[in-house]
CSV table of C-alpha atoms in Angstrom, one decimal:
chain,number,residue,atom,x,y,z
A,18,MET,CA,-103.2,48.2,5.4
A,19,ARG,CA,-101.0,51.1,6.7
A,20,TRP,CA,-100.9,49.4,10.0
A,21,LEU,CA,-99.9,46.1,8.7
A,22,ALA,CA,-97.2,47.8,6.6
A,23,LEU,CA,-95.8,49.6,9.7
A,24,VAL,CA,-95.9,46.4,11.9
A,25,MET,CA,-94.1,44.5,9.1
A,26,MET,CA,-91.4,47.2,8.9
A,27,VAL,CA,-91.0,47.4,12.6
A,28,GLY,CA,-90.8,43.6,12.8
A,29,ALA,CA,-88.1,43.5,10.0
A,30,LEU,CA,-86.1,46.1,11.9
A,31,GLY,CA,-86.4,44.2,15.2
A,32,ALA,CA,-85.1,41.0,13.4
A,33,CYS,CA,-81.6,42.4,12.9
A,34,ALA,CA,-79.1,40.4,15.0
A,35,GLU,CA,-75.8,41.9,16.3
A,36,VAL,CA,-72.9,40.0,15.6
A,37,LYS,CA,-70.1,40.7,18.0
A,38,PRO,CA,-66.6,41.5,16.9
A,39,TRP,CA,-65.3,38.1,18.1
A,40,GLN,CA,-68.1,36.1,16.3
A,41,ARG,CA,-67.2,37.2,12.9
A,42,GLY,CA,-65.0,34.1,12.1
A,43,PRO,CA,-67.8,32.4,10.0
A,44,LEU,CA,-68.4,35.5,8.0
A,45,THR,CA,-64.7,35.4,6.9
A,46,HIS,CA,-65.0,32.0,5.3
A,47,HIS,CA,-64.0,31.9,1.7
A,48,SER,CA,-67.6,30.7,0.7
A,49,MET,CA,-68.8,34.1,1.9
A,50,ASP,CA,-66.6,35.9,-0.8
A,51,PRO,CA,-68.4,36.3,-4.2
A,52,ASN,CA,-65.0,36.8,-5.7
A,53,ASP,CA,-63.5,33.7,-4.3
A,54,LYS,CA,-62.3,31.2,-7.0
A,55,ALA,CA,-63.9,28.1,-5.4
A,56,THR,CA,-67.2,30.0,-5.0
A,57,GLN,CA,-67.2,31.2,-8.6
A,58,LEU,CA,-66.5,27.7,-9.8
A,59,ALA,CA,-69.3,26.3,-7.7
A,60,GLY,CA,-71.6,29.0,-9.2
A,61,GLU,CA,-70.6,28.1,-12.8
A,62,PHE,CA,-71.1,24.4,-12.1
A,63,ASN,CA,-74.5,24.9,-10.6
A,64,ALA,CA,-75.4,27.3,-13.7
A,65,HIS,CA,-74.3,24.5,-16.0
A,66,VAL,CA,-76.5,22.0,-14.3
A,67,PHE,CA,-79.5,24.4,-14.3
A,68,ASP,CA,-78.9,25.0,-18.0
A,69,VAL,CA,-78.9,21.3,-18.8
A,70,ARG,CA,-81.9,20.6,-16.7
A,71,GLU,CA,-83.9,23.6,-18.2
A,72,GLY,CA,-82.5,23.1,-21.6
A,73,CYS,CA,-85.7,24.3,-23.4
A,74,LYS,CA,-85.0,27.8,-22.1
A,75,PRO,CA,-81.4,28.4,-21.6
A,76,GLY,CA,-80.9,31.5,-19.4
A,77,GLY,CA,-77.3,31.2,-18.3
A,78,GLY,CA,-75.7,31.9,-21.7
A,79,PHE,CA,-75.5,28.2,-22.8
A,80,ALA,CA,-77.2,26.9,-25.7
A,81,GLY,CA,-78.5,23.2,-25.4
A,82,GLY,CA,-81.2,20.8,-26.0
A,83,GLY,CA,-81.5,19.4,-22.6
A,84,CYS,CA,-79.9,16.1,-23.6
A,85,GLY,CA,-77.5,16.3,-20.7
A,86,CYS,CA,-74.6,15.7,-23.1
A,87,ASN,CA,-73.3,19.3,-23.3
B,15,MET,CA,-102.6,56.9,21.4
B,16,ARG,CA,-101.6,56.0,17.9
B,17,ARG,CA,-98.3,57.9,18.3
B,18,ALA,CA,-97.7,56.2,21.6
B,19,VAL,CA,-98.1,52.8,19.9
B,20,ILE,CA,-95.7,53.8,17.1
B,21,ALA,CA,-93.1,55.1,19.6
B,22,ALA,CA,-93.3,51.9,21.6
B,23,LEU,CA,-92.9,49.6,18.5
B,24,LEU,CA,-90.0,51.7,17.2
B,25,SER,CA,-88.2,51.7,20.7
B,26,THR,CA,-88.6,47.8,20.8
B,27,ALA,CA,-86.9,47.6,17.3
B,28,ALA,CA,-84.1,49.9,18.3
B,29,CYS,CA,-83.3,47.7,21.2
B,30,ALA,CA,-82.1,44.9,19.0
B,31,SER,CA,-78.9,46.6,18.0
B,32,THR,CA,-78.2,49.0,21.0
B,33,PRO,CA,-74.5,48.5,22.0
B,34,LYS,CA,-73.8,48.2,25.6
B,35,SER,CA,-71.4,50.6,27.2
B,36,ALA,CA,-68.1,49.0,28.0
B,37,PRO,CA,-67.5,48.2,31.6
B,38,GLN,CA,-64.7,50.2,33.3
B,39,ALA,CA,-63.2,47.0,34.8
B,40,GLU,CA,-60.6,47.7,37.5
B,41,THR,CA,-59.0,44.3,37.1
B,42,LEU,CA,-59.2,41.6,34.5
B,43,GLU,CA,-59.8,38.2,36.0
B,44,PHE,CA,-60.2,35.0,34.2
B,45,GLU,CA,-58.8,31.6,33.9
B,46,LEU,CA,-58.5,30.0,30.4
B,47,PRO,CA,-56.6,27.0,29.0
B,48,SER,CA,-53.5,27.5,27.0
B,49,THR,CA,-52.7,25.8,23.8
B,50,THR,CA,-50.5,23.4,25.9
B,51,GLY,CA,-53.4,22.6,28.2
B,52,ALA,CA,-52.5,24.4,31.3
B,53,ALA,CA,-54.9,27.0,33.0
B,54,VAL,CA,-53.6,30.4,32.9
B,55,SER,CA,-54.8,33.5,34.8
B,56,PRO,CA,-53.3,37.0,34.7
B,57,LYS,CA,-53.3,36.6,38.5
B,58,SER,CA,-50.5,34.0,38.0
B,59,PHE,CA,-48.3,37.0,36.9
B,60,ALA,CA,-48.7,39.3,40.0
B,61,GLY,CA,-46.0,42.0,40.0
B,62,LYS,CA,-45.5,41.7,36.3
B,63,VAL,CA,-46.8,43.9,33.5
B,64,VAL,CA,-49.2,41.7,31.4
B,65,LEU,CA,-50.7,42.5,28.0
B,66,VAL,CA,-53.7,40.5,27.2
B,67,ASP,CA,-54.5,40.4,23.5
B,68,PHE,CA,-57.8,39.2,22.1
B,69,TRP,CA,-57.3,37.9,18.6
B,70,ALA,CA,-58.4,35.4,16.0
B,71,THR,CA,-56.7,33.6,13.0
B,72,TRP,CA,-59.3,35.3,10.7
B,73,CYS,CA,-58.4,38.8,11.9
B,74,LYS,CA,-55.8,40.4,9.6
B,75,PRO,CA,-54.9,43.2,12.0
B,76,CYS,CA,-54.2,40.6,14.7
B,77,GLU,CA,-51.9,38.7,12.5
B,78,ALA,CA,-50.1,41.9,11.7
B,79,SER,CA,-49.7,42.6,15.4
B,80,PHE,CA,-48.1,39.3,16.3
B,81,PRO,CA,-44.5,39.9,15.2
B,82,PHE,CA,-44.5,43.2,17.0
B,83,TYR,CA,-45.7,41.6,20.2
B,84,ASP,CA,-43.0,39.0,19.8
B,85,GLU,CA,-40.4,41.8,19.6
B,86,LEU,CA,-41.9,43.2,22.9
B,87,VAL,CA,-41.7,40.0,24.7
B,88,LYS,CA,-38.1,39.5,23.6
B,89,LYS,CA,-37.2,43.1,24.4
B,90,TYR,CA,-39.0,43.5,27.7
B,91,GLY,CA,-39.5,40.0,28.9
B,92,GLU,CA,-36.7,40.1,31.4
B,93,GLN,CA,-37.8,43.3,32.9
B,94,GLY,CA,-41.3,41.5,33.6
B,95,PHE,CA,-43.5,42.1,30.6
B,96,VAL,CA,-45.7,39.1,29.9
B,97,MET,CA,-47.9,38.7,26.8
B,98,LEU,CA,-51.2,36.5,26.9
B,99,ALA,CA,-52.9,36.2,23.6
B,100,VAL,CA,-56.5,35.0,23.8
B,101,SER,CA,-57.6,33.4,20.7
B,102,VAL,CA,-61.5,33.5,20.2
B,103,ASP,CA,-61.4,31.0,17.2
B,104,GLU,CA,-64.0,28.4,17.4
B,105,ASP,CA,-61.7,25.8,15.7
B,106,ASP,CA,-58.6,24.4,17.4
B,107,ASP,CA,-57.2,23.2,14.3
B,108,ALA,CA,-57.3,26.7,12.7
B,109,VAL,CA,-55.2,28.0,15.7
B,110,ALA,CA,-52.8,25.1,15.4
B,111,ARG,CA,-52.3,25.7,11.8
B,112,PHE,CA,-51.8,29.4,12.2
B,113,LEU,CA,-49.2,29.0,15.1
B,114,GLU,CA,-47.4,26.3,12.9
B,115,ALA,CA,-47.0,28.7,10.1
B,116,LYS,CA,-46.3,31.8,12.3
B,117,PRO,CA,-44.8,30.6,15.5
B,118,VAL,CA,-44.7,33.1,18.5
B,119,SER,CA,-42.8,33.1,21.8
B,120,PHE,CA,-45.7,34.1,23.9
B,121,THR,CA,-48.5,32.2,25.6
B,122,ILE,CA,-51.7,31.6,23.6
B,123,LEU,CA,-54.9,31.0,25.5
B,124,ARG,CA,-58.2,29.6,24.2
B,125,ASP,CA,-61.7,31.1,24.6
B,126,PRO,CA,-63.7,29.7,21.7
B,127,ALA,CA,-67.0,30.6,23.3
B,128,GLY,CA,-65.9,34.3,23.7
B,129,THR,CA,-66.7,34.5,27.4
B,130,VAL,CA,-64.1,37.0,28.3
B,131,PRO,CA,-64.7,39.3,25.3
B,132,GLU,CA,-68.4,39.1,26.1
B,133,ARG,CA,-67.9,40.1,29.7
B,134,LEU,CA,-65.6,43.0,28.6
B,135,ASP,CA,-68.0,43.9,25.7
B,136,LEU,CA,-65.2,44.4,23.2
B,137,LYS,CA,-65.9,46.7,20.4
B,138,THR,CA,-63.3,45.5,17.9
B,139,MET,CA,-60.7,42.8,17.1
B,140,PRO,CA,-58.0,42.8,18.2
B,141,THR,CA,-58.3,44.5,21.6
B,142,ALA,CA,-55.3,44.6,24.0
B,143,VAL,CA,-55.7,45.2,27.7
B,144,LEU,CA,-52.6,46.3,29.6
B,145,ILE,CA,-52.4,45.2,33.2
B,146,GLY,CA,-50.0,47.0,35.5
B,147,ARG,CA,-47.7,45.5,38.1
B,148,ASP,CA,-50.5,46.2,40.8
B,149,GLY,CA,-52.9,43.9,38.9
B,150,ALA,CA,-55.0,46.9,37.7
B,151,VAL,CA,-56.1,47.5,34.1
B,152,LYS,CA,-54.1,50.6,32.8
B,153,HIS,CA,-54.9,50.9,29.1
B,154,ILE,CA,-57.3,49.2,26.6
B,155,HIS,CA,-56.1,49.5,23.1
B,156,GLU,CA,-58.6,48.8,20.3
B,157,GLY,CA,-57.5,47.7,17.0
B,158,PHE,CA,-54.0,47.5,15.6
B,159,VAL,CA,-52.2,49.4,12.7
B,160,GLU,CA,-48.4,49.9,12.2
B,161,GLU,CA,-48.6,53.3,13.7
B,162,ASP,CA,-49.8,52.0,17.1
B,163,ARG,CA,-46.4,50.3,17.7
B,164,ALA,CA,-44.9,53.5,19.2
B,165,ALA,CA,-48.0,54.1,21.5
B,166,ILE,CA,-48.2,50.5,22.8
B,167,THR,CA,-44.4,50.3,23.3
B,168,ARG,CA,-44.7,53.7,25.4
B,169,MET,CA,-47.6,52.3,27.4
B,170,VAL,CA,-45.6,49.1,28.2
B,171,GLU,CA,-42.5,51.0,29.1
B,172,GLU,CA,-44.4,53.3,31.4
B,173,GLN,CA,-45.9,50.3,33.2
B,174,LEU,CA,-42.5,48.7,33.5
B,175,GLY,CA,-41.1,51.8,35.1
B,176,ALA,CA,-43.8,52.0,37.6
B,177,THR,CA,-43.0,50.6,41.0
B,178,ASP,CA,-45.1,47.8,42.5
B,179,PRO,CA,-47.0,49.2,45.5
């Protein structure tokens, strides 16, 4: 068990990929910024869809019956 | 035996993020297309002082350095100073939009695959490589903050004053 844990830990460390300084463009995209307005709006929209779908157990702060009309 | 196996596994993991040491290049040779389509090489400017700057539209310090480099070209261009700015952006449109909003007087080259930065093993963006009149690399300047203006100007002036062998 200890061996398995050790191998998994080492494997996880080895999985790190180096991003070179000139390859960081995609990381600067606004979708990578949790404070970005568009990202937040998309998050709220997804939360609303989730709440409507799972109306019987609202977890995102919205009350609703799952009728899809809220 | 067990210790040896652990050491071997750990050294394998460490290899994934070990940085390579920067090669001490005597000269900087490449040929890249400019935004106008012409192939440009530092060799084309033999006898001049060439500053090759590696930049990207998403790099804020790079953006901050451009007005300064524009001033340098205007001030020292007639004395033989040439500025080549190599964009590593993957998106041509991003570069076009950037230059439309912030036009510059110097030559912009394109290296979307990052072949030259890869070869130089650049450590940061932007990085400016100063080539003397003899074609040899004289200085490599990493990053850009406002306080770097004086040091970069002094490096350029030193090379402009140096005689061509």
